[in-house]
Protein backbone atom coordinates (compact mmCIF):
# COMPACT_ATOMS: atom_id res chain seq x y z
CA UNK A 1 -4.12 24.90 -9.48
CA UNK A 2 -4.78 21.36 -8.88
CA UNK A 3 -1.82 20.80 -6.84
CA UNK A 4 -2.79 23.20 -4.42
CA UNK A 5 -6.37 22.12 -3.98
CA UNK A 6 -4.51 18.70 -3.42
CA UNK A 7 -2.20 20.26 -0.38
CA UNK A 8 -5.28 21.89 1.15
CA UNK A 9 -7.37 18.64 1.17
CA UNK A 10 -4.21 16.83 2.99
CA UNK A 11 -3.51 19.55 5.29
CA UNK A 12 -7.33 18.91 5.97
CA UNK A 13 -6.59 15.54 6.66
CA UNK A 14 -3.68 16.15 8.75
CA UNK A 15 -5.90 18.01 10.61
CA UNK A 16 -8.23 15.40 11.79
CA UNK A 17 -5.39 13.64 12.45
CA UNK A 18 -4.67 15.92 15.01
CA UNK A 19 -7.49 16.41 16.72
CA UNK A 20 -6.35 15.73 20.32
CA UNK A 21 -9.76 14.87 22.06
CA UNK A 22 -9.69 10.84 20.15
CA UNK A 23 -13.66 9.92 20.60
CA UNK A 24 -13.54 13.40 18.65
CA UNK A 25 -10.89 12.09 16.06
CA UNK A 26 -12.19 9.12 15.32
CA UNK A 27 -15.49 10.08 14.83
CA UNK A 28 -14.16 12.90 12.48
CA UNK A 29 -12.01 10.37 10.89
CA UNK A 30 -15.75 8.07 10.43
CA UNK A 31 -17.14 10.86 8.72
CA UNK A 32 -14.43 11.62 6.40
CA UNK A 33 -14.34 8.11 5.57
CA UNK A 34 -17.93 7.25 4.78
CA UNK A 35 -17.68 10.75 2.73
CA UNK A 36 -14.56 9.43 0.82
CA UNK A 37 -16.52 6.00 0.01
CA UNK A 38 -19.15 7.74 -1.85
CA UNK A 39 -16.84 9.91 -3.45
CA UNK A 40 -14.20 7.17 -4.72
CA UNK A 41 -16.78 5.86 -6.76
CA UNK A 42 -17.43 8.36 -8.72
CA UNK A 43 -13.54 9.35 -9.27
CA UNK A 44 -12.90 5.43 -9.94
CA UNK A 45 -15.18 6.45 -12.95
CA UNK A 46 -13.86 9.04 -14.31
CA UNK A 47 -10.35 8.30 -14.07
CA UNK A 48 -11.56 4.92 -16.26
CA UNK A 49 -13.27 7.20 -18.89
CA UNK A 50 -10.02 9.22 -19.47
CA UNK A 51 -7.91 6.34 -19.33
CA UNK A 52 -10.22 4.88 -21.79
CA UNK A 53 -10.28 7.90 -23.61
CA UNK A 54 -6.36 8.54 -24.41
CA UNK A 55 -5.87 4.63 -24.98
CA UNK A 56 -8.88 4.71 -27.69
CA UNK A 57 -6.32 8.10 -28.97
CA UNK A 58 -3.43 6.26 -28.94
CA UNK A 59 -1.62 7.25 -26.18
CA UNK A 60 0.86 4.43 -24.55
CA UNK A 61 0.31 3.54 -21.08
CA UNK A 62 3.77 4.94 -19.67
CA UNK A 63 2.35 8.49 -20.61
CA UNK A 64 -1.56 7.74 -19.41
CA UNK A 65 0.09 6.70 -16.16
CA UNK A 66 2.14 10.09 -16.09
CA UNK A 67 -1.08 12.26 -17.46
CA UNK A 68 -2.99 10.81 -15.02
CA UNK A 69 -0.91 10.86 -12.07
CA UNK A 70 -0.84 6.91 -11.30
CA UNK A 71 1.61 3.82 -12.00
CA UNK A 72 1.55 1.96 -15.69
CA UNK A 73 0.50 -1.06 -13.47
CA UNK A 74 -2.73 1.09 -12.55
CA UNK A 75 -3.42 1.98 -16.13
CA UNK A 76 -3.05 -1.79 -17.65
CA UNK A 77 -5.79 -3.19 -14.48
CA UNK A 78 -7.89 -0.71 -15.09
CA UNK A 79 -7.74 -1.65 -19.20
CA UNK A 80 -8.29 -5.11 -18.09
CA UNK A 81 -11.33 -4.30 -16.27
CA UNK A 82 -10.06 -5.23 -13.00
CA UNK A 83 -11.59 -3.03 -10.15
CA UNK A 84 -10.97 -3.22 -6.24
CA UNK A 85 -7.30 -4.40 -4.67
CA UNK A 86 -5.10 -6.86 -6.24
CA UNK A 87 -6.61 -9.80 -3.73
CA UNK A 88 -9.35 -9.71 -6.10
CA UNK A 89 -7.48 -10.13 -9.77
CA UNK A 90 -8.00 -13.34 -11.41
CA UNK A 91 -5.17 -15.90 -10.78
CA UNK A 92 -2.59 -16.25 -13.75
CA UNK A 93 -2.91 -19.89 -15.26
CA UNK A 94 0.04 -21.99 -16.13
CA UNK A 95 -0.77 -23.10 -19.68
């Protein structure tokens, strides 16, 4: 069912997007985004306590990546502990 719930929130999205009237979109598209700030970090959690999870079980990061739904490059920052965009990783040193 999840993919559908997933379609309905885009089409919602899509939706604001179309809002002809802009002072009304953009102050639609404000809302959804201070909403979807609060939100992310509470999904960043959890999607770092299943990752967590089915390393700690063994599982390699090719299939936590496909389980849950994101790249193997998502999986390995987020089992490094990096959070936020890739601006913000640590610089590789040249030993």
């Amino acid at each position: 069912m999840s993919e559908e719930e997933v379609r309905q929130v885009s089409e919602a999205l899509d939706a604001v997007e179309r809002i002809e009237d802009r002072e009304e979109r953009v102050r639609a598209m404000s809302q959804t985004m201070a909403a979807q700030v609060a939100r992310n970090r509470t999904w960043v959690k959890e999607r770092r306590a299943l990752v967590l999870e089915l390393r700690d079980e063994g599982v390699s990061v090719r299939k936590i990546a496909a389980r849950v739904g994101t790249s193997a490059s998502t999986v390995q920052d987020i089992l490094r502990g990096y959070t936020g965009s890739g601006s913000h990783r640590p610089r590789k040193t040249e030993e």
